[in-house]
mmCIF file of C-alpha atoms in Angstrom:
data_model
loop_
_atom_site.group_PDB
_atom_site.id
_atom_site.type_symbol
_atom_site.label_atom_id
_atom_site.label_comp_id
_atom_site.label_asym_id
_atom_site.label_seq_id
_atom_site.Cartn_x
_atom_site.Cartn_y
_atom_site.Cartn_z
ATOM 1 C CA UNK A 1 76.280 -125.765 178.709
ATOM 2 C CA UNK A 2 72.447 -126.687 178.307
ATOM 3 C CA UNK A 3 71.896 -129.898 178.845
ATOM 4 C CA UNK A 4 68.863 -130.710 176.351
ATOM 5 C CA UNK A 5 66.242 -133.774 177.533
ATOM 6 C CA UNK A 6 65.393 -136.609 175.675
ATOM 7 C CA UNK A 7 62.903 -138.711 175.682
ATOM 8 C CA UNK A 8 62.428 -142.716 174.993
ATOM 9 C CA UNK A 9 58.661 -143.511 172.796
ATOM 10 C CA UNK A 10 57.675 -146.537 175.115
ATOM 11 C CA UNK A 11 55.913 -149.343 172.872
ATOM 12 C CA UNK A 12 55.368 -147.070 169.879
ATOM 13 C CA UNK A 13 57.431 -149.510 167.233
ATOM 14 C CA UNK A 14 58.186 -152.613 168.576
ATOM 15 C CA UNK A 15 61.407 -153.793 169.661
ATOM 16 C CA UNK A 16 62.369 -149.962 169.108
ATOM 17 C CA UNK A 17 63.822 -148.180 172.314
ATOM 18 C CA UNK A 18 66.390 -145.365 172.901
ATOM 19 C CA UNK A 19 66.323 -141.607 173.382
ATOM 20 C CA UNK A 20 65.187 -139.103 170.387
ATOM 21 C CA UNK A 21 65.757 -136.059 169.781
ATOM 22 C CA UNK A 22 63.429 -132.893 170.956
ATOM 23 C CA UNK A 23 60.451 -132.196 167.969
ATOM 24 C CA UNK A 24 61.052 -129.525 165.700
ATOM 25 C CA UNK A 25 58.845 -126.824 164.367
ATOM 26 C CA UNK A 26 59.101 -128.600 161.219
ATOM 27 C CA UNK A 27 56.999 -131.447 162.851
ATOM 28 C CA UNK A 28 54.700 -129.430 163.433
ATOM 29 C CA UNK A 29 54.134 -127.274 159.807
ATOM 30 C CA UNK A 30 56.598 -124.898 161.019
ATOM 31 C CA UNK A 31 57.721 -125.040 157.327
ATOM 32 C CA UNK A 32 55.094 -124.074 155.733
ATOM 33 C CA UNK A 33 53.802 -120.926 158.264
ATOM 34 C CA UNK A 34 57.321 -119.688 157.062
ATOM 35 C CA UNK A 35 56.237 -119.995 152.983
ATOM 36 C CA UNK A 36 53.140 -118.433 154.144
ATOM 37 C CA UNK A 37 54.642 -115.415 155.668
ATOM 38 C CA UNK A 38 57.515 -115.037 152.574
ATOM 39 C CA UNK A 39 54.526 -114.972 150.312
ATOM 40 C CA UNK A 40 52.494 -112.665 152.307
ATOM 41 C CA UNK A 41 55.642 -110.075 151.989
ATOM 42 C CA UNK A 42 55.804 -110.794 148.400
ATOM 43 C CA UNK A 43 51.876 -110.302 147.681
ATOM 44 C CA UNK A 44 52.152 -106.646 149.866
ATOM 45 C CA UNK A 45 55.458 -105.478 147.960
ATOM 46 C CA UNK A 46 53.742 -105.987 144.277
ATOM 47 C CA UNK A 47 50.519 -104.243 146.097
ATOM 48 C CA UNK A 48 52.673 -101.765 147.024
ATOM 49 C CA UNK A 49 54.535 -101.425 143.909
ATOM 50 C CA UNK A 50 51.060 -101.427 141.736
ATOM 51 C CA UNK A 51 49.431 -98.609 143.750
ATOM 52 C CA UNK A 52 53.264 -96.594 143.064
ATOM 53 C CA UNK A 53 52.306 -97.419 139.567
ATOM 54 C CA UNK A 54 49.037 -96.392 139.201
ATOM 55 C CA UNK A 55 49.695 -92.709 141.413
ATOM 56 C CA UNK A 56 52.775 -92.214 138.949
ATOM 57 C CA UNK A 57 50.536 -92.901 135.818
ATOM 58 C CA UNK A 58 48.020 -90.829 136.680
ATOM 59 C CA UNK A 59 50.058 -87.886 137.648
ATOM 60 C CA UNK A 60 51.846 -87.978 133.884
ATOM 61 C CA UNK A 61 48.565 -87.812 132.534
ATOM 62 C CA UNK A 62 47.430 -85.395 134.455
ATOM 63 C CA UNK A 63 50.578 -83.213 133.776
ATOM 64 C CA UNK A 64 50.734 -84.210 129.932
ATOM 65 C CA UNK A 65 46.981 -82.755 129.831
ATOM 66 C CA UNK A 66 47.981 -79.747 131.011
ATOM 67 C CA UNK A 67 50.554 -78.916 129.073
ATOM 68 C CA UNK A 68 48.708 -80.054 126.090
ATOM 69 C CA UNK A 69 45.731 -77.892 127.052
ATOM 70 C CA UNK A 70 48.027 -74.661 128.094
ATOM 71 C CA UNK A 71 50.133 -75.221 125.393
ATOM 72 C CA UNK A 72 47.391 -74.527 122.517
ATOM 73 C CA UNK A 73 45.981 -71.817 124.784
ATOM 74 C CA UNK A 74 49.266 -69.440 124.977
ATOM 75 C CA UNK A 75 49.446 -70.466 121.293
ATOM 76 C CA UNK A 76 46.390 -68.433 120.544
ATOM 77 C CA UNK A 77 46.704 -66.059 123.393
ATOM 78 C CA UNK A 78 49.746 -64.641 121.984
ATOM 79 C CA UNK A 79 48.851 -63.806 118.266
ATOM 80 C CA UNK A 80 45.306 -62.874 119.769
ATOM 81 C CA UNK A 81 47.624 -60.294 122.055
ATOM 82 C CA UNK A 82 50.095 -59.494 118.747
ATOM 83 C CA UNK A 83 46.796 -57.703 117.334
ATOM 84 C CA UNK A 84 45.556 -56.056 119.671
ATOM 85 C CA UNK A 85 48.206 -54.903 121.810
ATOM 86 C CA UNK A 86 50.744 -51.944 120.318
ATOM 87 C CA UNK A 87 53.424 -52.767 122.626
ATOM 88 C CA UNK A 88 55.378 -55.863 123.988
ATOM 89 C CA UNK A 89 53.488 -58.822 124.898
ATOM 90 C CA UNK A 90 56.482 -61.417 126.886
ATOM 91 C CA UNK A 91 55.667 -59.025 129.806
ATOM 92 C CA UNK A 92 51.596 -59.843 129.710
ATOM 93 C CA UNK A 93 51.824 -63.769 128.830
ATOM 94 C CA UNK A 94 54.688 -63.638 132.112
ATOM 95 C CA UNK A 95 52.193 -62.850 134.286
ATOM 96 C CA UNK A 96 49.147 -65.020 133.118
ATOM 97 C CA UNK A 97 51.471 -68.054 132.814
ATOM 98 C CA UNK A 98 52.737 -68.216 136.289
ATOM 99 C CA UNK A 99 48.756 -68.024 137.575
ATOM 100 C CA UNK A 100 48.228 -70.819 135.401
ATOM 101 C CA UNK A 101 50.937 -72.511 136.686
ATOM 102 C CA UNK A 102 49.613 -72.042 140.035
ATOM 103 C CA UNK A 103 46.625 -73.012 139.681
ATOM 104 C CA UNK A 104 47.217 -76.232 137.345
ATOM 105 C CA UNK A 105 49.552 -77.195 140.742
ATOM 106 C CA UNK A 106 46.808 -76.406 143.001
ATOM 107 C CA UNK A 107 43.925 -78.711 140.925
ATOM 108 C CA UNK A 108 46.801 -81.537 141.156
ATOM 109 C CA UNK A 109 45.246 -84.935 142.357
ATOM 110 C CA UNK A 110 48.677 -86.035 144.264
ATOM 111 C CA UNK A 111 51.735 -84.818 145.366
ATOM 112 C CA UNK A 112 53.623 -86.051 142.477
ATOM 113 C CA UNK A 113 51.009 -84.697 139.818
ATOM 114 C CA UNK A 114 51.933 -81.442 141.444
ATOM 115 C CA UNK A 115 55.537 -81.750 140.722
ATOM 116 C CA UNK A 116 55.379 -83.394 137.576
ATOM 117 C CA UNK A 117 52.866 -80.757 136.200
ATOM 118 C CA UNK A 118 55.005 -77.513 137.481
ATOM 119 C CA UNK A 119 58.019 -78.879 135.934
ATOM 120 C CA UNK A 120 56.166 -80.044 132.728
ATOM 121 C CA UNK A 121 54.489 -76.450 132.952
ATOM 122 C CA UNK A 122 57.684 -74.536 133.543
ATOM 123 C CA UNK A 123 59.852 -75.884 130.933
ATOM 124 C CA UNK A 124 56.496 -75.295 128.200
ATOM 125 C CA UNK A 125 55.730 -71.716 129.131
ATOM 126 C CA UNK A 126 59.491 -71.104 129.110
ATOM 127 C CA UNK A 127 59.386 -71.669 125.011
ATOM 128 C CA UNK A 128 56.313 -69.630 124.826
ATOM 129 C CA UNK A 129 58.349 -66.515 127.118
ATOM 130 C CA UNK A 130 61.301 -67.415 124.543
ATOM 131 C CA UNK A 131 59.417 -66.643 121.731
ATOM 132 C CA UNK A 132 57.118 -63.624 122.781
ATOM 133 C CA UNK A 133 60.578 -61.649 123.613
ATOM 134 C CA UNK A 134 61.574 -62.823 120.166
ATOM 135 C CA UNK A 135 58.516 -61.866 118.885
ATOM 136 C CA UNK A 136 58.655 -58.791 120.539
ATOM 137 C CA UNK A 137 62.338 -57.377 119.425
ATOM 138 C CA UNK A 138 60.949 -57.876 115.750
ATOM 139 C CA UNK A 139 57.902 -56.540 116.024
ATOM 140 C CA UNK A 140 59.680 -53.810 118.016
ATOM 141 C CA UNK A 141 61.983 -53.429 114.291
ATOM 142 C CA UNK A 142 59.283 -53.279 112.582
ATOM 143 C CA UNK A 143 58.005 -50.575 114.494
ATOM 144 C CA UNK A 144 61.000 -48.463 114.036
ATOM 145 C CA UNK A 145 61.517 -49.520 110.103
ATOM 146 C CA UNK A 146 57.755 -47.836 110.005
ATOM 147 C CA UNK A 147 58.322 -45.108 111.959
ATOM 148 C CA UNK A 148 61.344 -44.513 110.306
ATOM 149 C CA UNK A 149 59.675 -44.400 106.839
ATOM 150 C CA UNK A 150 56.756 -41.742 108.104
ATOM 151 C CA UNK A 151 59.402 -39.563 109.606
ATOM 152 C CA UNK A 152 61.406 -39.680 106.264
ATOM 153 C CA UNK A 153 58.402 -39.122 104.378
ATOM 154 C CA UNK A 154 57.502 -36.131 106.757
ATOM 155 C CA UNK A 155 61.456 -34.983 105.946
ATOM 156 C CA UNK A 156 61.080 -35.142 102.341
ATOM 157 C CA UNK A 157 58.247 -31.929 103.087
ATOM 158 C CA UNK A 158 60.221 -30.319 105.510
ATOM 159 C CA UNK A 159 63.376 -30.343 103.245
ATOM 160 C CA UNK A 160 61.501 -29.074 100.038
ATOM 161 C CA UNK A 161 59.537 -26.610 101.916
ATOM 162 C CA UNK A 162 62.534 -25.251 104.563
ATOM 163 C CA UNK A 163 65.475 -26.030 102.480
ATOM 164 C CA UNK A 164 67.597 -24.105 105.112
ATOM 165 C CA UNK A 165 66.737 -27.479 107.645
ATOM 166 C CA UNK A 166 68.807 -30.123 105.402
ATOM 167 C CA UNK A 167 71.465 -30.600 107.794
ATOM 168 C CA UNK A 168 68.881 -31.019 110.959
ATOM 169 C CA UNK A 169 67.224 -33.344 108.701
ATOM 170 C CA UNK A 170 70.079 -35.520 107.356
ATOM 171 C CA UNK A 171 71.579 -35.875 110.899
ATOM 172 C CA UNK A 172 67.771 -37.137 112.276
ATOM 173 C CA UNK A 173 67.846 -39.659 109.641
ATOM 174 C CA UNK A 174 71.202 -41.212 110.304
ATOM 175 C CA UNK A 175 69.957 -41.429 113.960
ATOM 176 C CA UNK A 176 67.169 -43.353 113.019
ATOM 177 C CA UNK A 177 68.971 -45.832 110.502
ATOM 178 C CA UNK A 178 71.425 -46.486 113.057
ATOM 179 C CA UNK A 179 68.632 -47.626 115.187
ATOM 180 C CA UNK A 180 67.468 -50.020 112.963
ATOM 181 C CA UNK A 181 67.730 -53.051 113.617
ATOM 182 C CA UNK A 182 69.391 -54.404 109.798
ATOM 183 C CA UNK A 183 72.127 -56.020 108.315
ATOM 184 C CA UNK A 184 75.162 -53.550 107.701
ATOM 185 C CA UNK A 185 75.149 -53.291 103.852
ATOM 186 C CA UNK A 186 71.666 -52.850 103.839
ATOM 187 C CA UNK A 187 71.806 -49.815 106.856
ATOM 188 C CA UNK A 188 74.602 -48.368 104.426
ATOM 189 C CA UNK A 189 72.097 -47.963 101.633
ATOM 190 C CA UNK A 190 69.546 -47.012 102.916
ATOM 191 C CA UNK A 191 71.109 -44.265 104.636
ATOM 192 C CA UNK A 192 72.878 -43.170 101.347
ATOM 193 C CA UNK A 193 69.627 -43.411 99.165
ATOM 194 C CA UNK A 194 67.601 -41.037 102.093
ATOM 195 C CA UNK A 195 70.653 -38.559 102.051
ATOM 196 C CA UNK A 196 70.174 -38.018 98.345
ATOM 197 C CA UNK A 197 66.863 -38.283 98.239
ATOM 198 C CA UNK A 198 67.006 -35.717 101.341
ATOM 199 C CA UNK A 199 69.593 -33.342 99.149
ATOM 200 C CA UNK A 200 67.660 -33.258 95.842
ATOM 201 C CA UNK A 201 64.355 -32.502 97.734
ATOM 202 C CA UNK A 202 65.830 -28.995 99.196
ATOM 203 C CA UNK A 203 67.423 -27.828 96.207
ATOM 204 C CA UNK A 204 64.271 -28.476 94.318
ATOM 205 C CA UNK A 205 62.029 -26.872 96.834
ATOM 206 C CA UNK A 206 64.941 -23.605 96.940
ATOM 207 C CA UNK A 207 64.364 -23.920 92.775
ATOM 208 C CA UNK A 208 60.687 -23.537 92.972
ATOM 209 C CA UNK A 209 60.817 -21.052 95.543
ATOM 210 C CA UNK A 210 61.327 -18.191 92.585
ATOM 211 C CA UNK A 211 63.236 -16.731 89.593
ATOM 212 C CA UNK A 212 65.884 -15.734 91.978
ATOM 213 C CA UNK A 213 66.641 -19.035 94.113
ATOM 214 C CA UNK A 214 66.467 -20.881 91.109
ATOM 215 C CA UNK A 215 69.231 -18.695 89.604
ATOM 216 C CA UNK A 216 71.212 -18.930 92.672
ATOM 217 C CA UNK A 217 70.792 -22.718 92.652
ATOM 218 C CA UNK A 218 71.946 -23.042 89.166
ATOM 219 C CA UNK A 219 74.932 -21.034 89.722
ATOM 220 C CA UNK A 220 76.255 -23.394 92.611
ATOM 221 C CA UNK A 221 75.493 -26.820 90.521
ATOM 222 C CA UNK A 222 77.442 -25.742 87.622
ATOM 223 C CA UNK A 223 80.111 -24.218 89.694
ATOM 224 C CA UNK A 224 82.663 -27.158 89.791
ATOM 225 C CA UNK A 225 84.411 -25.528 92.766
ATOM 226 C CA UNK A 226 81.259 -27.367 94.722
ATOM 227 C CA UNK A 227 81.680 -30.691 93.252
ATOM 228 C CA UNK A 228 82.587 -32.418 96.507
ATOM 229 C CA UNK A 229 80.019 -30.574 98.445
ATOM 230 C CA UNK A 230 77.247 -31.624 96.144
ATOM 231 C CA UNK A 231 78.315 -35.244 95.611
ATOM 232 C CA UNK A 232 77.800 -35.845 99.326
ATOM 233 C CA UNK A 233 74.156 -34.776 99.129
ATOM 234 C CA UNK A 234 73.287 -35.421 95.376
ATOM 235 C CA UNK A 235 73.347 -38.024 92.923
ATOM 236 C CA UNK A 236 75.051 -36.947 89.518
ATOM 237 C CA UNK A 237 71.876 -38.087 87.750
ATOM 238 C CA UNK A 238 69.701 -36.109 90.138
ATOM 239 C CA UNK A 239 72.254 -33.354 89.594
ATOM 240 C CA UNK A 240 72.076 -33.252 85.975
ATOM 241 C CA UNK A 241 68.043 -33.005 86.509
ATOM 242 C CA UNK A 242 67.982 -30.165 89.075
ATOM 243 C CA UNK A 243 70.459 -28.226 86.247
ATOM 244 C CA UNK A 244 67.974 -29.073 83.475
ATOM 245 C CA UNK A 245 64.917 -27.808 86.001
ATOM 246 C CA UNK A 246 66.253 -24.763 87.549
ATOM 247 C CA UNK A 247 67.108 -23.651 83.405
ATOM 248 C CA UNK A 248 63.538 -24.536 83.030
ATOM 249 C CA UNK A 249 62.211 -22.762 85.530
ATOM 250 C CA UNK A 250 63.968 -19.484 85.089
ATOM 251 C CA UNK A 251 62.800 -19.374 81.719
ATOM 252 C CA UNK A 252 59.392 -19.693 82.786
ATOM 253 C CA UNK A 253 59.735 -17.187 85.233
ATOM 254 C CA UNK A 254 60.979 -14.980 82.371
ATOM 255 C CA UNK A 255 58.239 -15.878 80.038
ATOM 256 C CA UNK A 256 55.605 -14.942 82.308
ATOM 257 C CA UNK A 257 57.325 -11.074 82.625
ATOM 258 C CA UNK A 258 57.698 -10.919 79.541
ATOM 259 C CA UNK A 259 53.449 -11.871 78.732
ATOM 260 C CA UNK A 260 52.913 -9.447 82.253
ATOM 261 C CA UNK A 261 54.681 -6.887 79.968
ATOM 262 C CA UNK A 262 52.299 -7.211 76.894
#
């Protein structure tokens, strides 16, 4: 084992003498170097912590600007693309939103900015993308509720003019009202109101066609054997019309021979 000197202070205090122990750093201000250096780690952990502070601060309002500013922008980009463009628009705002997402990254001041911008960015444009494909499936109904109504207007002429094309006709229109996007009840009646409307335009265009059609025409409306047949295509109030129309109509027919004969 060490054996650790002492030493005897020689006259220092009178009538003093015997051995003491080594000095310590304590003596010496060992102490207070050590209070020094504990404070020195404190002071470089808050500077530390501070300038962690600061970075994340000004990355969140960096990113928070961003996504303000791109947020307004897609806002107005997408009704301004809703106008003008006859067609879906989630596909055009994809592609302009992931360039600005690159490129709000790539202005980043720091590392985190970067992050906290591209997640900030990517969770905002998502919403936007959410909406234009909504957007887009009802605009895309809308599109086939209008078409829908110029084709059945179009098929209104075609069935008075070429009665013979009824059935092509009726089938095209339930094809289309199937397509439509509406609730069930509503596709129901629809389809049943363009069916007779369908129906009463051909037999009033076969009416008109002459004395003889119209005769023909009258023949198979009051014929009750065709009932059924007509009830699928005809309205009994439409019915009762045509009747009344197609009497009408052959006695004009007959009136005018009969002035032609004067």
């Amino acid at each position: 084992m060490a054996r650790i000197p002492k030493y005897t202070p020689v006259g220092s205090i009178p009538g003093a003498s015997g051995p003491f122990p080594r000095a310590t750093s304590s003596q010496f201000g060992g102490a207070q170097g050590q209070s020094l250096e504990t404070a020195g780690a404190r002071l470089s952990d808050w500077a530390y912590r501070e300038s962690v502070d600061k970075l994340e601060k000004e990355a969140q309002i960096y990113a928070n600007k961003e996504v303000s500013r791109l947020r307004a922008h897609y806002a107005d980009r997408a009704n301004v693309l809703r106008r003008s463009t006859d067609g879906d628009i989630a596909g055009i705002l994809d592609g302009e939103m992931k360039a600005d997402i690159e490129l709000s990254s790539n202005n980043a001041p720091s590392s985190v900015a970067q992050n906290k911008v591209a997640v900030g960015l990517t969770s905002m444009l998502g919403t936007v993308r959410t909406r234009a494909i909504v957007s887009d499936h009802e605009f895309r109904d809308k599109r086939l509720i209008q078409s829908d109504e110029s084709a059945f207007n179009n098929d209104l002429s075609t069935a008075y003019n070429t009665p013979s094309q009824l059935n092509v006709l009726l089938q095209g229109t339930k094809q289309r009202i199937n397509n439509l996007n509406i609730d069930p009840v509503t596709k129901a009646e629809l389809l049943q109101q363009r069916i007779f409307s369908l129906g009463e335009s051909a037999l009033r265009g076969r009416i008109e066609m002459s004395e003889a059609s119209a005769k023909e025409v009258l023949s198979e409306l009051e014929n009750p054997d065709n009932d059924e047949q007509f009830a699928a295509v005809l309205k009994q109030t439409d019915k009762d019309k045509l009747i009344r129309h197609a009497t009408a109509t052959i006695r004009t027919h007959q009136a005018e021979k009969r002035l032609l004969a004067q």
